[in-house]
XYZ file of C-alpha atoms in Angstrom:
243
model
C 0.000 0.000 0.000
C 2.822 2.353 0.911
C 4.568 1.539 -2.385
C 1.396 2.331 -4.362
C 1.007 5.609 -2.486
C 4.638 6.514 -3.186
C 4.248 5.699 -6.893
C 1.085 7.786 -7.030
C 2.897 10.778 -5.557
C 5.763 10.308 -8.026
C 3.358 10.190 -10.977
C 1.474 13.284 -9.824
C 4.774 15.091 -9.314
C 5.861 14.144 -12.834
C 2.552 15.353 -14.270
C 2.946 18.683 -12.475
C 6.483 19.009 -13.827
C 5.312 18.243 -17.383
C 2.530 20.800 -17.067
C 5.037 23.439 -15.980
C 7.295 22.628 -18.934
C 4.400 22.787 -21.408
C 3.245 26.140 -20.014
C 6.808 27.434 -20.356
C 6.936 26.377 -24.003
C 3.579 28.005 -24.631
C 4.775 31.302 -23.135
C 7.920 31.190 -25.298
C 5.753 30.802 -28.392
C 3.463 33.660 -27.334
C 6.459 35.908 -26.642
C 7.796 35.258 -30.160
C 4.679 36.505 -31.984
C 5.685 40.178 -31.831
C 9.017 39.363 -33.502
C 7.255 37.630 -36.403
C 5.128 40.740 -36.951
C 8.116 43.087 -36.771
C 10.093 41.047 -39.315
C 7.114 40.762 -41.684
C 6.405 44.510 -41.525
C 10.057 45.280 -42.331
C 9.982 42.850 -45.270
C 6.684 44.297 -46.526
C 8.251 47.777 -46.544
C 11.039 46.324 -48.688
C 8.334 44.908 -51.003
C 9.538 41.317 -50.756
C 6.224 39.384 -50.714
C 7.825 35.942 -50.982
C 9.792 36.532 -47.770
C 6.688 37.925 -46.048
C 4.824 34.766 -47.026
C 7.546 32.569 -45.536
C 7.241 34.443 -42.244
C 3.441 34.121 -42.473
C 3.624 30.329 -42.879
C 6.109 30.049 -40.015
C 3.760 32.065 -37.787
C 0.841 29.790 -38.673
C 2.942 26.756 -37.738
C 3.712 28.369 -34.382
C 0.027 29.113 -33.792
C -0.887 25.496 -34.553
C 1.818 24.337 -32.153
C 0.491 26.658 -29.448
C -3.020 25.231 -29.927
C -1.657 21.699 -29.437
C 0.229 22.804 -26.334
C -2.957 24.412 -25.026
C -4.794 21.099 -25.444
C -1.964 19.179 -23.777
C -1.854 21.599 -20.838
C -5.591 21.160 -20.388
C -5.210 17.374 -20.357
C -2.337 17.607 -17.854
C -4.536 19.758 -15.616
C -7.470 17.321 -15.726
C -5.573 14.023 -15.442
C -4.514 14.277 -11.739
C -8.182 14.672 -10.791
C -9.052 11.226 -12.170
C -5.749 9.332 -11.923
C -5.666 6.267 -9.663
C -2.395 4.427 -9.173
C -2.777 0.638 -9.646
C -0.557 -2.305 -10.457
C -1.752 -2.168 -14.076
C 0.107 -0.210 -16.744
C -1.499 3.202 -17.371
C -1.768 4.485 -20.943
C -0.678 8.037 -20.175
C -0.214 8.921 -23.831
C -3.810 7.943 -24.535
C -5.112 9.867 -21.517
C -3.193 12.973 -22.587
C -4.350 12.728 -26.182
C -6.703 15.616 -26.897
C -9.767 14.892 -29.047
C -9.400 16.117 -32.636
C -10.839 19.543 -33.368
C -11.336 21.610 -36.482
C -8.749 24.369 -36.266
C -9.056 27.237 -38.735
C -5.621 28.769 -38.282
C -6.628 31.831 -40.323
C -9.096 32.745 -37.556
C -6.360 32.694 -34.911
C -6.149 36.146 -33.291
C -2.374 36.364 -33.771
C -2.648 35.439 -37.456
C -5.317 38.118 -37.946
C -3.160 40.656 -36.093
C -0.196 39.704 -38.305
C -2.264 40.197 -41.477
C -3.558 43.563 -40.253
C -0.061 44.891 -39.466
C 1.302 43.757 -42.848
C -1.730 45.262 -44.619
C -1.279 48.588 -42.829
C 2.199 49.070 -44.315
C 0.684 50.144 -47.646
C -3.037 50.442 -46.817
C -3.276 52.075 -43.404
C -6.819 53.165 -42.614
C -8.307 51.025 -45.393
C -10.455 47.948 -44.666
C -8.799 44.632 -45.400
C -10.267 42.439 -48.160
C -13.452 40.887 -46.814
C -13.910 43.415 -44.011
C -16.311 45.506 -46.062
C -18.828 42.640 -46.055
C -18.075 41.696 -42.456
C -18.919 45.200 -41.311
C -22.473 44.791 -42.594
C -22.951 41.886 -40.149
C -22.092 43.969 -37.075
C -25.232 45.225 -35.333
C -24.425 48.773 -34.231
C -23.943 48.934 -30.452
C -25.852 45.719 -29.737
C -23.903 43.809 -27.073
C -26.126 40.725 -27.066
C -23.492 38.636 -28.875
C -20.855 39.145 -26.168
C -20.390 37.215 -22.923
C -20.328 40.425 -20.864
C -21.995 43.785 -21.452
C -19.703 45.859 -19.208
C -16.027 45.848 -18.308
C -15.973 43.878 -15.017
C -13.320 46.226 -13.613
C -14.420 49.719 -14.683
C -18.145 49.130 -15.119
C -18.088 50.856 -18.516
C -20.569 49.623 -21.137
C -18.758 47.816 -23.940
C -19.350 50.558 -26.572
C -17.810 53.117 -24.168
C -14.563 51.206 -23.611
C -11.699 53.204 -25.127
C -9.277 50.315 -25.758
C -11.209 47.005 -25.612
C -9.374 43.706 -25.279
C -10.657 40.178 -24.741
C -9.194 37.104 -23.065
C -9.230 33.548 -24.387
C -12.736 33.022 -23.019
C -14.006 36.148 -24.873
C -14.515 38.275 -21.742
C -13.957 41.924 -22.701
C -12.115 44.545 -20.614
C -10.640 48.024 -20.781
C -6.978 47.303 -21.570
C -5.397 49.506 -18.878
C -7.747 48.216 -16.181
C -7.165 44.508 -16.831
C -3.402 44.915 -17.296
C -3.134 46.764 -13.963
C -5.297 44.099 -12.314
C -3.103 41.265 -13.640
C 0.044 43.121 -12.565
C -1.306 43.556 -9.037
C -2.020 39.807 -8.856
C 1.532 38.863 -9.799
C 1.115 38.206 -13.517
C -1.883 35.873 -13.426
C -5.331 36.604 -12.019
C -8.719 34.950 -11.739
C -11.144 36.458 -14.232
C -13.057 39.237 -12.397
C -16.259 38.636 -14.359
C -18.944 37.034 -12.182
C -19.592 33.358 -12.921
C -16.219 32.610 -14.533
C -13.446 30.392 -13.168
C -10.617 30.787 -15.667
C -7.395 32.708 -15.096
C -6.119 35.574 -17.220
C -2.560 36.569 -18.127
C -1.407 39.595 -20.099
C -0.369 37.358 -22.995
C -3.972 36.121 -23.264
C -5.305 39.577 -24.148
C -6.123 40.419 -27.747
C -7.804 43.498 -29.293
C -11.580 43.103 -29.527
C -11.891 43.702 -33.258
C -15.706 43.499 -33.323
C -16.076 46.389 -30.879
C -13.469 48.402 -32.761
C -15.405 47.808 -35.999
C -18.624 48.904 -34.324
C -16.981 52.137 -33.187
C -15.663 52.766 -36.685
C -19.149 52.225 -38.128
C -20.720 54.619 -35.616
C -18.080 57.263 -36.339
C -18.574 56.817 -40.090
C -22.365 57.026 -39.735
C -22.059 60.171 -37.587
C -19.682 61.745 -40.098
C -21.997 60.918 -42.997
C -24.933 62.343 -41.048
C -23.084 65.603 -40.434
C -22.135 65.851 -44.107
C -25.746 65.209 -45.128
C -26.934 67.980 -42.784
C -24.382 70.395 -44.215
C -25.496 69.575 -47.763
C -29.152 70.058 -46.792
C -28.400 73.450 -45.222
C -26.398 74.510 -48.287
C -29.289 73.529 -50.553
C -31.700 75.533 -48.352
C -29.468 78.578 -48.660
C -29.347 78.195 -52.458
C -33.119 77.885 -52.590
C -33.522 81.109 -50.602
C -31.094 82.941 -52.903
C -32.990 81.744 -55.953
C -36.205 83.124 -54.460
């Protein structure tokens, strides 16, 4: 019995060590994303599309690797809860094998950020191909499609957030507020939104592109409205002069 207990402790210790290693690898990958973007932007300025594409494909490979590491870390977190040490051989590889999932790497937030930064080199301020149609699907300031309607730290309604970011679970925050909160908690903090249990790190935060699009649409609509009013007033003045 004592031997079984000892083996169980050794296995759990090994699982914890593996989890720590996998998390470390994942952080290294996340830290490298900014360098990929910087290199691609420099190459785009030099108008070397083939080199930009090589960096793009390398970034996609890294994103796919991060997704696999994310799945493995999740399995390593769950396994100790169900593991029972017995005299039979345990298929750890099978237990740590994540179920297959359909991964559209082009929808990865880092890939989209990469494409936006490369696009902005020669087309800053212009919508990317496909964004014109996507904008028509955004429903003004309707927040019904989001998990939260206010920043859980500042209490601001989502449309009023100046610099919106979201974590991996799609909870949206004001960037400065959540970054300060994470810093105060030592680099990793429990999500402050009521009813959630996940943790948040600074590396998890990505710009909330939907909210930014909504703001752009509202600003464009307001600008068009002002221009229409000016035209109407000018036409009224012309009509009066004609009279």
